[in-house]
Amino acid sequence: MIKKTYLKVKKSLLKKTPFPFFEKHPIFYTFISIFHLYLFYAIFLQRFLNNNVEFYDKLIIGLFYTLIPLFTFILLYLYLNYVLFKNKTKQYTFLILISNYIFCSIFSLIFAYLINYFLAHYIYSPVIFNNNIIVFTIKVCVPSMFFISFISLFLDFYSFYQFKELQANSNKVIIKCNKKSGDLITLYKSAILFFESNKTDLKIFFKENETIRELQIKKKLKTIEANFCNPEFGFYKCHKSFIINLSKITEIQGNSRAGKVTLENNFSIPVSRNKVSDLKNILSS
């Protein structure tokens, strides 16, 4: 169960992030960041500021190790908050991101050590790179590794939830069509009538210039339900095959045995028997 949830959350996270390349290639992202910082410190500070190497050593190391406990406290606070409120999705998402960056950090540390060893022994003289390569590598890589990882983690969370918030508050939605080219269409929420699934494909019915259009889209009904069926969007899954726009309902009929709703343009949509009363309560509230 945990494994399935882990994979599901990870797949969902990678699809919805505004920066898919960096999320799908965290090793590349972390490596480039650390390697640039590494070269800056090793070449610039030690080569051009020889008289103040010790001062800059203490300044940089002190700055990084002052910020690390702060970021650690913030991350622990966030995780504890997710645990207390029993938000499983956020817990797993949080752990996935941390595990990704721990792996990237270890990878980058090893790679930076090998780069430093190679440069010190085969290219530059040991004067530029300290004789004690292990100590020098740890001093440079460990602080920058944690610093960049925590910053990246924070930016990932911020951008991801900011994207979700903007999507929820927007009056437009972006939907991928089921075409070879993968064309995207942008629709106003108010133009959408309902979604219909027949197991093999999914169709969206919407109004365009007072004309009802039907379009096959590259989505699953479960995905539409997860993204649309919430108070912010105003959609509701009334049947195993239908998701309707609540603002388009003109009439609801039925009881605990069976029901149906009538939408604009006289579309009649079935309602599951266990959802009739729930739908009535939503409309009356």
CSV table of N, CA and C in Angstrom, one decimal, residues 172-268:
chain,number,residue,atom,x,y,z
A,172,LYS,N,-9.8,29.7,-15.8
A,172,LYS,CA,-9.5,28.9,-17.0
A,172,LYS,C,-8.9,27.6,-16.6
A,173,VAL,N,-9.0,26.6,-17.5
A,173,VAL,CA,-8.3,25.3,-17.3
A,173,VAL,C,-7.6,25.0,-18.6
A,174,ILE,N,-6.5,24.3,-18.5
A,174,ILE,CA,-5.8,23.8,-19.7
A,174,ILE,C,-5.9,22.3,-19.8
A,175,ILE,N,-6.3,21.8,-20.9
A,175,ILE,CA,-6.6,20.4,-21.1
A,175,ILE,C,-5.8,19.9,-22.3
A,176,LYS,N,-5.3,18.7,-22.2
A,176,LYS,CA,-4.5,18.1,-23.3
A,176,LYS,C,-5.4,17.2,-24.1
A,177,CYS,N,-5.5,17.5,-25.4
A,177,CYS,CA,-6.3,16.7,-26.3
A,177,CYS,C,-5.7,15.4,-26.6
A,178,ASN,N,-6.5,14.4,-27.0
A,178,ASN,CA,-6.0,13.1,-27.3
A,178,ASN,C,-5.6,13.1,-28.8
A,179,LYS,N,-4.5,13.8,-29.1
A,179,LYS,CA,-4.0,13.8,-30.5
A,179,LYS,C,-2.6,13.5,-30.5
A,180,LYS,N,-2.1,13.1,-31.7
A,180,LYS,CA,-0.6,12.7,-31.7
A,180,LYS,C,0.2,13.9,-31.4
A,181,SER,N,-0.2,15.1,-31.8
A,181,SER,CA,0.6,16.3,-31.5
A,181,SER,C,0.5,16.7,-30.1
A,182,GLY,N,-0.4,16.2,-29.3
A,182,GLY,CA,-0.6,16.6,-27.9
A,182,GLY,C,-1.0,18.0,-27.7
A,183,ASP,N,-1.9,18.5,-28.6
A,183,ASP,CA,-2.3,19.9,-28.5
A,183,ASP,C,-3.0,20.2,-27.2
A,184,LEU,N,-2.8,21.5,-26.7
A,184,LEU,CA,-3.4,21.9,-25.5
A,184,LEU,C,-4.5,22.9,-25.9
A,185,ILE,N,-5.6,22.8,-25.2
A,185,ILE,CA,-6.7,23.8,-25.4
A,185,ILE,C,-7.0,24.5,-24.0
A,186,THR,N,-7.3,25.7,-24.1
A,186,THR,CA,-7.7,26.5,-22.9
A,186,THR,C,-9.1,26.8,-22.9
A,187,LEU,N,-9.8,26.4,-21.8
A,187,LEU,CA,-11.3,26.6,-21.7
A,187,LEU,C,-11.6,27.4,-20.4
A,188,TYR,N,-12.6,28.2,-20.5
A,188,TYR,CA,-13.2,28.8,-19.3
A,188,TYR,C,-14.0,27.7,-18.5
A,189,LYS,N,-13.9,27.7,-17.2
A,189,LYS,CA,-14.6,26.8,-16.4
A,189,LYS,C,-16.1,26.9,-16.7
A,190,SER,N,-16.5,28.1,-16.9
A,190,SER,CA,-18.0,28.3,-17.1
A,190,SER,C,-18.5,27.8,-18.4
A,191,ALA,N,-17.6,27.4,-19.3
A,191,ALA,CA,-18.0,26.9,-20.6
A,191,ALA,C,-18.1,25.4,-20.6
A,192,ILE,N,-17.6,24.7,-19.6
A,192,ILE,CA,-17.6,23.3,-19.5
A,192,ILE,C,-19.0,22.8,-18.9
A,193,LEU,N,-19.6,21.9,-19.6
A,193,LEU,CA,-20.8,21.3,-19.1
A,193,LEU,C,-20.6,20.0,-18.3
A,194,PHE,N,-19.9,19.0,-18.9
A,194,PHE,CA,-19.6,17.8,-18.1
A,194,PHE,C,-18.5,17.0,-18.8
A,195,PHE,N,-18.0,16.0,-18.1
A,195,PHE,CA,-17.1,15.0,-18.7
A,195,PHE,C,-17.8,13.7,-18.7
A,196,GLU,N,-17.6,12.9,-19.7
A,196,GLU,CA,-18.2,11.6,-19.8
A,196,GLU,C,-17.1,10.5,-20.2
A,197,SER,N,-17.1,9.4,-19.4
A,197,SER,CA,-16.1,8.4,-19.7
A,197,SER,C,-16.8,7.1,-20.1
A,198,ASN,N,-16.3,6.4,-21.1
A,198,ASN,CA,-16.9,5.1,-21.5
A,198,ASN,C,-15.8,4.0,-21.4
A,199,LYS,N,-14.9,4.1,-20.4
A,199,LYS,CA,-13.9,3.2,-20.1
A,199,LYS,C,-12.7,3.3,-21.1
A,200,THR,N,-12.9,3.4,-22.3
A,200,THR,CA,-11.9,3.4,-23.3
A,200,THR,C,-11.4,4.9,-23.6
A,201,ASP,N,-12.2,5.8,-23.5
A,201,ASP,CA,-11.8,7.2,-23.7
A,201,ASP,C,-12.6,8.2,-22.8
A,202,LEU,N,-12.2,9.4,-22.8
A,202,LEU,CA,-12.9,10.5,-22.0
A,202,LEU,C,-13.2,11.6,-22.9
A,203,LYS,N,-14.5,12.1,-22.8
A,203,LYS,CA,-14.9,13.2,-23.6
A,203,LYS,C,-15.3,14.4,-22.7
A,204,ILE,N,-15.1,15.6,-23.2
A,204,ILE,CA,-15.5,16.8,-22.6
A,204,ILE,C,-16.5,17.5,-23.4
A,205,PHE,N,-17.6,17.9,-22.8
A,205,PHE,CA,-18.7,18.7,-23.5
A,205,PHE,C,-18.6,20.1,-23.0
A,206,PHE,N,-18.5,21.0,-23.9
A,206,PHE,CA,-18.4,22.4,-23.5
A,206,PHE,C,-19.1,23.3,-24.6
A,207,LYS,N,-19.4,24.5,-24.2
A,207,LYS,CA,-20.1,25.5,-25.0
A,207,LYS,C,-19.1,26.5,-25.6
A,208,GLU,N,-19.1,26.6,-26.9
A,208,GLU,CA,-18.3,27.6,-27.6
A,208,GLU,C,-19.1,28.4,-28.6
A,209,ASN,N,-19.2,29.7,-28.4
A,209,ASN,CA,-20.0,30.5,-29.2
A,209,ASN,C,-21.4,30.0,-29.4
A,210,GLU,N,-22.0,29.7,-28.2
A,210,GLU,CA,-23.4,29.2,-28.2
A,210,GLU,C,-23.6,27.9,-28.9
A,211,THR,N,-22.5,27.2,-29.2
A,211,THR,CA,-22.6,25.9,-29.8
A,211,THR,C,-22.0,24.8,-28.9
A,212,ILE,N,-22.6,23.7,-28.8
A,212,ILE,CA,-22.1,22.6,-27.9
A,212,ILE,C,-21.1,21.8,-28.7
A,213,ARG,N,-19.9,21.7,-28.1
A,213,ARG,CA,-18.8,20.9,-28.8
A,213,ARG,C,-18.5,19.7,-27.9
A,214,GLU,N,-18.0,18.7,-28.6
A,214,GLU,CA,-17.6,17.5,-27.9
A,214,GLU,C,-16.2,17.2,-28.3
A,215,LEU,N,-15.3,16.9,-27.3
A,215,LEU,CA,-13.9,16.7,-27.6
A,215,LEU,C,-13.3,15.6,-26.8
A,216,GLN,N,-12.6,14.7,-27.5
A,216,GLN,CA,-11.9,13.6,-26.8
A,216,GLN,C,-10.6,14.2,-26.2
A,217,ILE,N,-10.3,13.9,-25.0
A,217,ILE,CA,-9.1,14.4,-24.3
A,217,ILE,C,-8.3,13.3,-23.8
A,218,LYS,N,-7.0,13.7,-23.5
A,218,LYS,CA,-6.0,12.7,-23.1
A,218,LYS,C,-5.9,12.8,-21.6
A,219,LYS,N,-7.0,12.3,-20.9
A,219,LYS,CA,-7.0,12.2,-19.5
A,219,LYS,C,-7.8,11.0,-19.0
A,220,LYS,N,-7.7,10.7,-17.8
A,220,LYS,CA,-8.6,9.7,-17.2
A,220,LYS,C,-9.6,10.4,-16.3
A,221,LEU,N,-10.7,9.7,-16.1
A,221,LEU,CA,-11.7,10.3,-15.2
A,221,LEU,C,-11.2,10.5,-13.8
A,222,LYS,N,-10.4,9.6,-13.3
A,222,LYS,CA,-9.8,9.8,-12.0
A,222,LYS,C,-9.0,11.0,-11.9
A,223,THR,N,-8.2,11.3,-12.9
A,223,THR,CA,-7.4,12.5,-12.9
A,223,THR,C,-8.3,13.8,-12.9
A,224,ILE,N,-9.3,13.8,-13.7
A,224,ILE,CA,-10.2,14.9,-13.7
A,224,ILE,C,-10.9,15.1,-12.4
A,225,GLU,N,-11.3,14.0,-11.8
A,225,GLU,CA,-11.9,14.0,-10.4
A,225,GLU,C,-11.0,14.6,-9.4
A,226,ALA,N,-9.7,14.2,-9.4
A,226,ALA,CA,-8.7,14.7,-8.5
A,226,ALA,C,-8.5,16.2,-8.6
A,227,ASN,N,-8.5,16.7,-9.9
A,227,ASN,CA,-8.2,18.1,-10.1
A,227,ASN,C,-9.4,19.0,-10.1
A,228,PHE,N,-10.6,18.5,-10.4
A,228,PHE,CA,-11.7,19.4,-10.6
A,228,PHE,C,-12.8,19.3,-9.5
A,229,CYS,N,-12.9,18.1,-8.9
A,229,CYS,CA,-14.0,17.9,-8.0
A,229,CYS,C,-13.6,18.4,-6.6
A,230,ASN,N,-13.6,19.7,-6.4
A,230,ASN,CA,-13.4,20.3,-5.1
A,230,ASN,C,-14.2,21.6,-5.1
A,231,PRO,N,-14.3,22.2,-3.9
A,231,PRO,CA,-15.2,23.4,-3.8
A,231,PRO,C,-14.7,24.6,-4.7
A,232,GLU,N,-13.3,24.7,-4.9
A,232,GLU,CA,-12.8,25.8,-5.7
A,232,GLU,C,-13.2,25.7,-7.1
A,233,PHE,N,-13.2,24.5,-7.7
A,233,PHE,CA,-13.5,24.3,-9.1
A,233,PHE,C,-15.0,24.2,-9.3
A,234,GLY,N,-15.8,23.6,-8.4
A,234,GLY,CA,-17.2,23.6,-8.6
A,234,GLY,C,-17.7,22.5,-9.5
A,235,PHE,N,-17.0,21.3,-9.5
A,235,PHE,CA,-17.4,20.2,-10.3
A,235,PHE,C,-17.7,19.0,-9.3
A,236,TYR,N,-18.5,18.1,-9.8
A,236,TYR,CA,-19.0,17.0,-8.9
A,236,TYR,C,-19.1,15.7,-9.7
A,237,LYS,N,-18.6,14.6,-9.1
A,237,LYS,CA,-18.7,13.3,-9.8
A,237,LYS,C,-20.0,12.7,-9.3
A,238,CYS,N,-21.0,12.8,-10.2
A,238,CYS,CA,-22.4,12.3,-9.8
A,238,CYS,C,-22.6,10.8,-10.2
A,239,HIS,N,-21.7,10.3,-11.0
A,239,HIS,CA,-21.8,8.9,-11.5
A,239,HIS,C,-20.5,8.4,-11.8
A,240,LYS,N,-20.3,7.1,-11.9
A,240,LYS,CA,-19.0,6.5,-12.1
A,240,LYS,C,-18.4,6.9,-13.5
A,241,SER,N,-19.3,7.4,-14.4
A,241,SER,CA,-18.9,7.8,-15.7
A,241,SER,C,-19.1,9.3,-16.0
A,242,PHE,N,-19.5,10.1,-15.1
A,242,PHE,CA,-19.8,11.5,-15.3
A,242,PHE,C,-19.3,12.4,-14.2
A,243,ILE,N,-18.7,13.5,-14.7
A,243,ILE,CA,-18.4,14.6,-13.8
A,243,ILE,C,-19.1,15.8,-14.4
A,244,ILE,N,-19.9,16.5,-13.5
A,244,ILE,CA,-20.7,17.6,-14.0
A,244,ILE,C,-20.2,19.0,-13.4
A,245,ASN,N,-20.6,20.0,-14.1
A,245,ASN,CA,-20.4,21.4,-13.6
A,245,ASN,C,-21.6,21.8,-12.8
A,246,LEU,N,-21.4,22.0,-11.5
A,246,LEU,CA,-22.6,22.3,-10.6
A,246,LEU,C,-23.3,23.5,-11.1
A,247,SER,N,-22.6,24.5,-11.6
A,247,SER,CA,-23.3,25.7,-12.0
A,247,SER,C,-24.2,25.6,-13.2
A,248,LYS,N,-24.1,24.4,-13.9
A,248,LYS,CA,-24.9,24.2,-15.1
A,248,LYS,C,-26.2,23.4,-14.9
A,249,ILE,N,-26.4,23.0,-13.6
A,249,ILE,CA,-27.6,22.2,-13.3
A,249,ILE,C,-28.8,23.1,-13.3
A,250,THR,N,-29.8,22.6,-14.0
A,250,THR,CA,-31.1,23.3,-14.0
A,250,THR,C,-32.2,22.6,-13.2
A,251,GLU,N,-32.0,21.3,-13.1
A,251,GLU,CA,-33.0,20.5,-12.3
A,251,GLU,C,-32.4,19.2,-11.9
A,252,ILE,N,-32.8,18.7,-10.7
A,252,ILE,CA,-32.4,17.4,-10.2
A,252,ILE,C,-33.6,16.6,-9.8
A,253,GLN,N,-33.6,15.4,-10.1
A,253,GLN,CA,-34.7,14.5,-9.9
A,253,GLN,C,-34.2,13.2,-9.3
A,254,GLY,N,-35.1,12.5,-8.5
A,254,GLY,CA,-34.8,11.2,-8.1
A,254,GLY,C,-34.8,11.1,-6.6
A,255,ASN,N,-34.6,9.8,-6.1
A,255,ASN,CA,-34.6,9.5,-4.7
A,255,ASN,C,-33.4,8.6,-4.4
A,256,SER,N,-33.5,7.8,-3.3
A,256,SER,CA,-32.4,7.0,-2.9
A,256,SER,C,-32.2,5.8,-3.9
A,257,ARG,N,-33.1,5.5,-4.7
A,257,ARG,CA,-33.0,4.4,-5.7
A,257,ARG,C,-32.3,4.8,-7.0
A,258,ALA,N,-32.7,6.0,-7.5
A,258,ALA,CA,-32.1,6.4,-8.8
A,258,ALA,C,-32.3,7.9,-8.9
A,259,GLY,N,-31.5,8.5,-9.7
A,259,GLY,CA,-31.7,10.0,-10.0
A,259,GLY,C,-31.1,10.4,-11.2
A,260,LYS,N,-31.4,11.7,-11.6
A,260,LYS,CA,-30.7,12.3,-12.7
A,260,LYS,C,-30.8,13.8,-12.6
A,261,VAL,N,-29.8,14.4,-13.3
A,261,VAL,CA,-29.8,15.9,-13.3
A,261,VAL,C,-29.9,16.4,-14.7
A,262,THR,N,-30.6,17.5,-14.9
A,262,THR,CA,-30.7,18.1,-16.2
A,262,THR,C,-29.8,19.3,-16.2
A,263,LEU,N,-28.9,19.4,-17.2
A,263,LEU,CA,-28.0,20.5,-17.4
A,263,LEU,C,-28.5,21.5,-18.5
A,264,GLU,N,-27.8,22.5,-18.6
A,264,GLU,CA,-28.2,23.5,-19.7
A,264,GLU,C,-28.2,22.7,-21.1
A,265,ASN,N,-29.0,23.2,-22.0
A,265,ASN,CA,-29.2,22.6,-23.3
A,265,ASN,C,-29.8,21.2,-23.2
A,266,ASN,N,-30.5,21.0,-22.1
A,266,ASN,CA,-31.3,19.7,-21.9
A,266,ASN,C,-30.5,18.4,-21.9
A,267,PHE,N,-29.3,18.5,-21.4
A,267,PHE,CA,-28.5,17.3,-21.2
A,267,PHE,C,-29.0,16.6,-19.9
A,268,SER,N,-29.3,15.3,-20.1
A,268,SER,CA,-29.8,14.5,-18.9
A,268,SER,C,-28.6,13.6,-18.5
